[in-house]
PDB file of C-alpha atoms in Angstrom:
ATOM      1  CA  MET A   1      -3.423 -31.330  14.774  1.00 41.00           C
ATOM      2  CA  ASN A   2      -4.547 -28.794  12.158  1.00 39.00           C
ATOM      3  CA  GLN A   3      -1.668 -26.699  10.840  1.00 40.00           C
ATOM      4  CA  THR A   4      -2.222 -23.724   8.551  1.00 38.00           C
ATOM      5  CA  ALA A   5       0.456 -22.943   6.014  1.00 37.00           C
ATOM      6  CA  LEU A   6       1.789 -19.413   6.310  1.00 40.00           C
ATOM      7  CA  MET A   7       3.233 -17.268   3.569  1.00 37.00           C
ATOM      8  CA  THR A   8       4.696 -13.806   3.483  1.00 40.00           C
ATOM      9  CA  ILE A   9       3.730 -11.018   1.145  1.00 43.00           C
ATOM     10  CA  SER A  10       6.469  -8.784  -0.167  1.00 43.00           C
ATOM     11  CA  TRP A  11       6.699  -5.877  -2.551  1.00 40.00           C
ATOM     12  CA  THR A  12       8.199  -6.362  -5.996  1.00 38.00           C
ATOM     13  CA  PRO A  13       9.375  -3.579  -8.337  1.00 37.00           C
ATOM     14  CA  ALA A  14       6.549  -4.251 -10.788  1.00 36.00           C
ATOM     15  CA  THR A  15       4.072  -2.767  -8.263  1.00 35.00           C
ATOM     16  CA  LYS A  16       2.519  -6.146  -7.607  1.00 39.00           C
ATOM     17  CA  PHE A  17       2.693  -8.225  -4.495  1.00 43.00           C
ATOM     18  CA  SER A  18       4.545 -11.501  -4.472  1.00 44.00           C
ATOM     19  CA  CYS A  19       3.216 -14.190  -2.176  1.00 45.00           C
ATOM     20  CA  GLU A  20       6.662 -15.582  -1.448  1.00 43.00           C
ATOM     21  CA  GLY A  21       9.986 -14.212  -0.284  1.00 35.00           C
ATOM     22  CA  ALA A  22      11.059 -11.773   2.395  1.00 28.00           C
ATOM     23  CA  ALA A  23       8.355  -9.639   3.939  1.00 39.00           C
ATOM     24  CA  GLU A  24       9.963  -6.383   2.843  1.00 42.00           C
ATOM     25  CA  TYR A  25       6.727  -4.492   2.713  1.00 40.00           C
ATOM     26  CA  PHE A  26       4.288  -5.910   5.202  1.00 47.00           C
ATOM     27  CA  GLY A  27       6.679  -7.735   7.471  1.00 50.00           C
ATOM     28  CA  LYS A  28       3.833  -9.993   8.495  1.00 55.00           C
ATOM     29  CA  GLU A  29       2.866 -13.547   7.698  1.00 56.00           C
ATOM     30  CA  ILE A  30      -0.630 -14.356   6.509  1.00 51.00           C
ATOM     31  CA  ASN A  31      -2.306 -17.714   6.137  1.00 50.00           C
ATOM     32  CA  ALA A  32      -3.409 -19.150   2.806  1.00 49.00           C
ATOM     33  CA  SER A  33      -7.074 -18.167   3.182  1.00 46.00           C
ATOM     34  CA  GLU A  34      -6.078 -14.537   3.895  1.00 49.00           C
ATOM     35  CA  ALA A  35      -3.847 -14.574   0.803  1.00 49.00           C
ATOM     36  CA  VAL A  36      -6.748 -15.757  -1.345  1.00 45.00           C
ATOM     37  CA  ALA A  37      -9.026 -13.114   0.182  1.00 45.00           C
ATOM     38  CA  ALA A  38      -6.381 -10.489  -0.640  1.00 48.00           C
ATOM     39  CA  GLY A  39      -6.341 -11.606  -4.267  1.00 49.00           C
ATOM     40  CA  CYS A  40      -3.192 -13.724  -4.324  1.00 50.00           C
ATOM     41  CA  ARG A  41      -3.425 -16.091  -7.297  1.00 44.00           C
ATOM     42  CA  GLY A  42      -0.527 -18.102  -8.623  1.00 41.00           C
ATOM     43  CA  GLY A  43       2.042 -16.214  -6.571  1.00 42.00           C
ATOM     44  CA  VAL A  44       1.038 -12.678  -7.609  1.00 43.00           C
ATOM     45  CA  MET A  45      -1.446 -10.244  -6.156  1.00 48.00           C
ATOM     46  CA  THR A  46      -4.101  -9.713  -8.800  1.00 45.00           C
ATOM     47  CA  GLY A  47      -6.633  -7.608  -6.950  1.00 50.00           C
ATOM     48  CA  SER A  48      -6.700  -3.884  -7.497  1.00 55.00           C
ATOM     49  CA  SER A  49      -8.542  -1.800  -4.922  1.00 87.00           C
ATOM     50  CA  ARG A  50      -9.222   1.461  -6.721  1.00 94.00           C
ATOM     51  CA  PHE A  51      -9.939   4.752  -4.985  1.00 95.00           C
ATOM     52  CA  GLU A  52     -13.171   6.551  -5.865  1.00 93.00           C
ATOM     53  CA  ARG A  53     -11.152   9.737  -6.467  1.00 95.00           C
ATOM     54  CA  PRO A  54      -7.437   9.707  -7.283  1.00 96.00           C
ATOM     55  CA  VAL A  55      -4.868  11.435  -5.082  1.00 97.00           C
ATOM     56  CA  VAL A  56      -2.105  13.557  -6.645  1.00 96.00           C
ATOM     57  CA  VAL A  57       1.324  13.598  -4.990  1.00 96.00           C
ATOM     58  CA  GLN A  58       4.788  14.823  -5.884  1.00 95.00           C
ATOM     59  CA  VAL A  59       7.423  12.567  -4.339  1.00 92.00           C
ATOM     60  CA  SER A  60      10.371  14.921  -4.835  1.00 89.00           C
ATOM     61  CA  ARG A  61      11.022  18.500  -5.818  1.00 88.00           C
ATOM     62  CA  HIS A  62      12.326  17.507  -9.242  1.00 90.00           C
ATOM     63  CA  SER A  63       9.827  14.786 -10.116  1.00 89.00           C
ATOM     64  CA  SER A  64       6.545  15.203 -11.900  1.00 91.00           C
ATOM     65  CA  GLU A  65       3.254  14.797 -10.102  1.00 93.00           C
ATOM     66  CA  ARG A  66       1.959  11.247  -9.724  1.00 94.00           C
ATOM     67  CA  VAL A  67      -1.693  10.310  -9.760  1.00 96.00           C
ATOM     68  CA  VAL A  68      -2.487   7.571  -7.249  1.00 96.00           C
ATOM     69  CA  PHE A  69      -5.473   5.518  -8.372  1.00 95.00           C
ATOM     70  CA  ASP A  70      -5.423   2.532  -6.021  1.00 95.00           C
ATOM     71  CA  VAL A  71      -4.088   0.873  -2.887  1.00 96.00           C
ATOM     72  CA  ASN A  72      -1.167  -0.678  -4.778  1.00 93.00           C
ATOM     73  CA  ASP A  73       0.037   2.750  -5.964  1.00 94.00           C
ATOM     74  CA  ALA A  74      -0.386   4.185  -2.471  1.00 96.00           C
ATOM     75  CA  SER A  75       1.524   1.278  -0.914  1.00 95.00           C
ATOM     76  CA  ASN A  76       4.378   1.759  -3.362  1.00 94.00           C
ATOM     77  CA  ILE A  77       4.701   5.446  -2.491  1.00 95.00           C
ATOM     78  CA  LEU A  78       4.475   4.769   1.239  1.00 96.00           C
ATOM     79  CA  LEU A  79       7.216   2.168   0.997  1.00 94.00           C
ATOM     80  CA  ARG A  80       9.604   3.877  -1.397  1.00 93.00           C
ATOM     81  CA  HIS A  81       9.153   7.615  -0.848  1.00 92.00           C
ATOM     82  CA  LEU A  82       8.040   8.245   2.736  1.00 91.00           C
ATOM     83  CA  HIS A  83      11.214   7.473   4.616  1.00 87.00           C
ATOM     84  CA  ARG A  84      10.345   8.918   8.035  1.00 90.00           C
ATOM     85  CA  GLN A  85       8.774   6.303  10.285  1.00 92.00           C
ATOM     86  CA  THR A  86       5.765   8.260  11.549  1.00 95.00           C
ATOM     87  CA  ALA A  87       2.512   7.128  13.106  1.00 97.00           C
ATOM     88  CA  LYS A  88       0.560   8.367  10.054  1.00 97.00           C
ATOM     89  CA  ARG A  89       2.800   6.441   7.648  1.00 97.00           C
ATOM     90  CA  LYS A  90       2.392   3.276   9.723  1.00 96.00           C
ATOM     91  CA  ALA A  91      -1.379   3.772   9.911  1.00 97.00           C
ATOM     92  CA  ALA A  92      -1.531   4.209   6.124  1.00 97.00           C
ATOM     93  CA  MET A  93       0.553   1.076   5.511  1.00 96.00           C
ATOM     94  CA  ASP A  94      -1.645  -0.904   7.905  1.00 97.00           C
ATOM     95  CA  ALA A  95      -4.803   0.439   6.213  1.00 96.00           C
ATOM     96  CA  CYS A  96      -3.479  -0.648   2.803  1.00 96.00           C
ATOM     97  CA  LEU A  97      -2.776  -4.115   4.188  1.00 94.00           C
ATOM     98  CA  GLN A  98      -6.285  -4.345   5.616  1.00 95.00           C
ATOM     99  CA  VAL A  99      -7.798  -3.447   2.231  1.00 94.00           C
ATOM    100  CA  LEU A 100      -5.642  -6.044   0.488  1.00 91.00           C
ATOM    101  CA  ARG A 101      -6.734  -8.638   3.037  1.00 91.00           C
ATOM    102  CA  GLY A 102     -10.376  -7.752   2.418  1.00 90.00           C
ATOM    103  CA  ALA A 103     -10.851  -6.511   5.980  1.00 91.00           C
ATOM    104  CA  ALA A 104     -11.400  -2.858   5.004  1.00 93.00           C
ATOM    105  CA  HIS A 105     -12.603  -0.800   2.058  1.00 94.00           C
ATOM    106  CA  PRO A 106     -10.437   1.435  -0.168  1.00 96.00           C
ATOM    107  CA  PRO A 107     -11.724   4.743   1.306  1.00 95.00           C
ATOM    108  CA  VAL A 108     -10.112   3.760   4.636  1.00 95.00           C
ATOM    109  CA  ALA A 109      -6.708   3.381   2.977  1.00 97.00           C
ATOM    110  CA  ARG A 110      -7.232   6.542   0.908  1.00 97.00           C
ATOM    111  CA  ARG A 111      -7.923   8.681   3.996  1.00 97.00           C
ATOM    112  CA  ALA A 112      -4.866   7.281   5.778  1.00 98.00           C
ATOM    113  CA  PHE A 113      -2.690   7.749   2.668  1.00 97.00           C
ATOM    114  CA  VAL A 114      -3.827  11.374   2.268  1.00 97.00           C
ATOM    115  CA  ALA A 115      -2.977  12.073   5.924  1.00 97.00           C
ATOM    116  CA  ALA A 116       0.501  10.529   5.546  1.00 97.00           C
ATOM    117  CA  ALA A 117       1.159  12.361   2.253  1.00 96.00           C
ATOM    118  CA  LEU A 118       0.037  15.662   3.781  1.00 96.00           C
ATOM    119  CA  GLU A 119       2.315  15.133   6.776  1.00 96.00           C
ATOM    120  CA  ALA A 120       5.248  14.373   4.449  1.00 94.00           C
ATOM    121  CA  LYS A 121       4.412  17.455   2.315  1.00 94.00           C
ATOM    122  CA  LEU A 122       3.886  15.323  -0.790  1.00 94.00           C
ATOM    123  CA  LEU A 123       0.171  15.952  -1.274  1.00 95.00           C
ATOM    124  CA  ARG A 124      -0.734  18.115  -4.271  1.00 95.00           C
ATOM    125  CA  SER A 125      -4.441  17.370  -4.692  1.00 92.00           C
ATOM    126  CA  ASP A 126      -7.001  15.386  -2.743  1.00 87.00           C
TER     127      ASP A 126
END
């Protein structure tokens, strides 16, 4: 019987993905080949899926604007600053996961992130 080892991906404070531990961020298990496709090397996500154009958001009234350059930045904001569980937030998180898995391209995640940020009134510039 062929068994595939599964691992979870979770978010760490250093804005990288750890390939072990609780699935805080994705809440899904992936197999080893998907982890490699997503850029998981030696326990840390190394791939960076940059956006063609950055997105500018402001996560709170008193914070400065943040420039979001890639899927990792977008995922961090979705996880830590968009607290309402909306369909657009979920779609954006799923799109980021698909890009990290290599199943989608960064513009897909960017469009979904912009829609979620607009809905949450965080978007400053697209």
